[in-house]
Coordinates of C-alpha atoms in Angstrom, one line a residue:
Chain W
X1 CA 93.9 96.7 155.1
X2 CA 95.8 94.1 153.0
X3 CA 95.8 95.8 149.7
X4 CA 96.6 93.2 147.1
X5 CA 98.4 93.7 143.8
X6 CA 98.1 91.3 140.8
X7 CA 99.3 91.5 137.1
X8 CA 96.6 92.9 134.8
X9 CA 97.1 90.1 132.2
X10 CA 99.1 87.2 131.3
X11 CA 99.3 85.1 128.2
X12 CA 100.3 81.5 128.2
X13 CA 100.1 78.6 125.7
X14 CA 98.5 75.2 126.2
X15 CA 100.3 72.6 128.2
X16 CA 102.7 75.3 129.9
X17 CA 102.9 75.9 133.4
X18 CA 101.4 79.4 134.7
X19 CA 102.4 81.4 137.8
X20 CA 100.5 84.3 139.0
X21 CA 101.8 86.3 141.9
X22 CA 100.0 88.6 144.2
X23 CA 101.6 91.1 146.4
X24 CA 100.1 91.8 149.9
X25 CA 102.6 93.6 151.9
X26 CA 100.1 94.6 154.6
X27 CA 99.1 90.9 155.4
X28 CA 97.9 90.5 159.0
X29 CA 98.5 87.6 161.2
X30 CA 95.1 86.2 160.9
X31 CA 94.8 86.7 157.3
X32 CA 94.4 83.7 155.0
X33 CA 95.2 83.7 151.1
X34 CA 92.6 82.5 148.9
X35 CA 92.5 82.4 145.0
X36 CA 89.5 82.3 143.0
X37 CA 88.6 81.8 139.2
X38 CA 85.9 83.7 137.3
X39 CA 84.6 83.0 133.9
X40 CA 82.5 85.5 132.2
X41 CA 78.9 86.0 133.4
X42 CA 79.6 83.6 136.2
X43 CA 80.5 84.2 139.9
X44 CA 84.1 83.4 141.1
X45 CA 84.9 79.8 142.1
X46 CA 87.3 78.7 144.8
X47 CA 90.7 77.3 143.5
X48 CA 92.8 77.0 146.6
X49 CA 93.6 78.5 150.0
X50 CA 96.7 78.6 152.3
X51 CA 98.3 80.4 155.3
X52 CA 102.1 79.7 154.8
X53 CA 104.4 77.4 152.8
X54 CA 102.9 75.4 150.0
X55 CA 99.5 74.0 149.6
X56 CA 98.6 71.7 146.6
X57 CA 95.3 70.4 145.6
X58 CA 93.9 68.5 142.2
X59 CA 94.0 71.7 140.2
X60 CA 96.7 74.1 141.7
X61 CA 99.6 74.8 143.9
X62 CA 99.9 77.9 146.2
X63 CA 103.4 79.0 147.2
X64 CA 103.7 81.4 150.2
X65 CA 107.0 82.5 151.4
X66 CA 108.0 82.9 155.1
X67 CA 107.1 86.8 155.2
X68 CA 103.7 86.1 153.6
X69 CA 103.9 89.3 151.7
X70 CA 103.1 87.7 148.6
X71 CA 101.7 84.5 147.0
X72 CA 102.0 82.6 143.8
X73 CA 99.2 80.6 142.2
X74 CA 100.6 77.8 140.1
X75 CA 98.6 76.3 137.5
X76 CA 100.4 73.1 135.9
X77 CA 99.8 72.5 132.0
X78 CA 97.1 74.9 131.3
X79 CA 94.4 74.3 128.8
X80 CA 92.2 76.7 126.7
X81 CA 89.4 76.1 129.4
X82 CA 91.7 77.8 131.9
X83 CA 91.2 81.3 130.2
X84 CA 89.7 83.2 133.0
X85 CA 90.3 86.1 135.5
X86 CA 92.1 85.0 138.5
X87 CA 91.5 86.9 141.9
X88 CA 93.6 86.5 145.1
X89 CA 91.6 87.2 148.3
X90 CA 93.7 88.1 151.5
X91 CA 91.8 88.5 154.9
X92 CA 90.1 87.1 157.7
X93 CA 86.6 86.5 156.5
X94 CA 85.0 86.1 160.0
X95 CA 86.7 88.9 161.8
X96 CA 87.1 91.5 159.1
X97 CA 85.0 90.5 156.2
X98 CA 85.0 94.2 154.8
X99 CA 88.8 94.5 154.9
X100 CA 89.2 91.2 153.2
X101 CA 90.2 92.5 149.7
X102 CA 90.0 91.0 146.4
X103 CA 92.8 92.0 144.0
X104 CA 91.8 93.6 140.7
X105 CA 92.4 90.2 139.1
X106 CA 94.4 88.7 136.4
X107 CA 93.1 87.8 133.1
X108 CA 94.8 84.8 131.8
X109 CA 94.4 84.0 128.2
X110 CA 95.7 80.5 127.1
X111 CA 96.5 80.3 123.4
X112 CA 96.6 77.0 121.3
Chain L
X1 CA 69.2 73.8 145.1
X2 CA 72.7 72.8 145.0
X3 CA 74.3 76.0 144.7
X4 CA 73.7 79.7 145.6
X5 CA 70.7 81.1 143.8
X6 CA 70.3 84.7 142.8
X7 CA 67.1 86.5 141.5
X8 CA 66.6 88.1 139.1
X9 CA 69.5 87.2 136.9
X10 CA 68.8 90.7 135.1
X11 CA 67.0 93.8 136.1
X12 CA 66.6 96.9 134.1
X13 CA 65.1 99.9 135.9
X14 CA 64.6 103.5 135.6
X15 CA 66.7 106.0 137.6
X16 CA 64.9 106.7 141.0
X17 CA 63.2 103.3 141.2
X18 CA 63.8 101.1 144.2
X19 CA 65.1 97.5 143.5
X20 CA 65.3 94.4 145.5
X21 CA 67.8 91.6 144.8
X22 CA 67.5 88.2 146.4
X23 CA 70.0 85.5 147.4
X24 CA 69.2 82.0 148.6
X25 CA 72.4 80.5 149.9
X26 CA 73.4 76.9 150.2
X27 CA 71.3 75.1 152.9
X28 CA 73.2 75.1 156.1
X29 CA 75.6 77.9 155.2
X30 CA 75.5 80.4 158.1
X31 CA 77.7 83.1 156.5
X32 CA 76.4 85.2 153.6
X33 CA 78.3 88.0 151.8
X34 CA 77.3 90.5 149.3
X35 CA 79.6 92.0 146.6
X36 CA 79.3 94.4 143.8
X37 CA 81.3 94.0 140.5
X38 CA 81.1 96.9 137.9
X39 CA 82.1 96.0 134.4
X40 CA 85.6 94.8 134.0
X41 CA 86.3 95.4 137.6
X42 CA 87.3 93.5 140.6
X43 CA 84.8 92.8 143.6
X44 CA 83.6 95.4 146.0
X45 CA 82.6 94.1 149.3
X46 CA 79.2 95.4 150.5
X47 CA 78.0 93.5 153.5
X48 CA 78.5 90.2 155.6
X49 CA 75.9 88.3 157.6
X50 CA 76.5 85.7 160.1
X51 CA 73.3 84.1 160.7
X52 CA 70.8 87.1 160.8
X53 CA 73.0 89.6 162.0
X54 CA 75.3 91.8 160.1
X55 CA 78.6 92.2 162.0
X56 CA 80.1 94.0 158.9
X57 CA 78.2 96.5 156.9
X58 CA 81.1 98.8 156.2
X59 CA 81.0 98.4 152.3
X60 CA 77.5 99.6 151.8
X61 CA 78.1 102.7 149.6
X62 CA 75.4 104.9 150.8
X63 CA 72.1 104.9 153.0
X64 CA 70.4 104.0 149.8
X65 CA 71.7 100.5 150.2
X66 CA 70.4 98.0 152.7
X67 CA 70.3 94.4 153.4
X68 CA 68.6 92.0 155.6
X69 CA 68.5 88.3 156.2
X70 CA 65.7 86.4 157.9
X71 CA 65.6 82.8 159.3
X72 CA 69.4 82.5 158.7
X73 CA 68.8 81.7 155.0
X74 CA 67.4 84.0 152.2
X75 CA 68.8 87.6 152.1
X76 CA 67.6 90.8 150.3
X77 CA 69.6 93.5 149.1
X78 CA 67.7 96.7 148.6
X79 CA 68.8 99.9 146.6
X80 CA 66.4 102.8 147.0
X81 CA 66.2 105.7 144.6
X82 CA 68.6 104.0 142.1
X83 CA 71.1 106.0 140.2
X84 CA 73.1 105.2 137.1
X85 CA 76.4 104.6 138.9
X86 CA 74.5 101.6 140.7
X87 CA 74.7 99.6 137.5
X88 CA 76.8 96.6 138.1
X89 CA 76.5 92.9 138.9
X90 CA 75.4 92.2 142.6
X91 CA 77.1 88.9 143.7
X92 CA 76.2 87.0 146.6
X93 CA 78.3 84.2 148.5
X94 CA 77.8 81.9 151.2
X95 CA 80.1 79.8 153.2
X96 CA 79.6 77.0 155.8
X97 CA 80.6 78.6 159.1
X98 CA 82.0 82.1 158.3
X99 CA 85.2 81.5 159.8
X100 CA 88.6 82.8 158.8
X101 CA 89.1 80.0 156.5
X102 CA 86.6 78.3 154.1
X103 CA 85.5 78.5 150.6
X104 CA 83.1 81.0 149.5
X105 CA 80.3 79.8 147.1
X106 CA 79.1 82.5 144.8
X107 CA 76.0 82.7 142.9
X108 CA 76.0 84.0 139.3
X109 CA 74.9 87.4 140.2
X110 CA 72.1 89.6 139.5
X111 CA 72.8 92.2 136.6
X112 CA 71.4 95.6 137.4
X113 CA 71.0 98.2 134.7
X114 CA 69.8 101.7 135.6
X115 CA 68.7 103.8 132.7

């Protein structure tokens, strides 16, 4: 079971780059790492997914070191609307959905 | 609809009553997941469906909880003899193929309050 650990909260200011790290020491070979964003009273929304090295899309980058025991979500130039809870999900959703664990989430607060 | 639809959005019930929560996934999505989120907490896995079968029910907290999926589409989560500790938001998600990768699309959840 790939237990995940994230910081409980982070503060930032508009325009800054934010990096949120998730530790997952027991990650298995077939596990992928996925990050979700959740606003109050809404379901989580997919941000990015990766297996190793670096992945970039239009909203974020995901850095995964060679040992895959951690991953870092990077949000460039955050705005007030990026204030939300960010979850990392580690697992193989087909073979072991029940063991694919969401972290406890990191509450990001972006200040003006 | 375009997204995952859940109903009811809010449900208040009395302890001991049964409740049914419904999830209508995105059309064509074969994989469906139920999660529970207590106030201020992370997501707790309940059950996973691939088509109509449930290869992973490991997260159901007790035998009061059951779920089914019919026609590879709509799913119903049933909680019998509700307890106050069942109060939470129940989230449903679907994905296209249920593979190791792939994006989960979540509904907005059903908020259950047991008095």
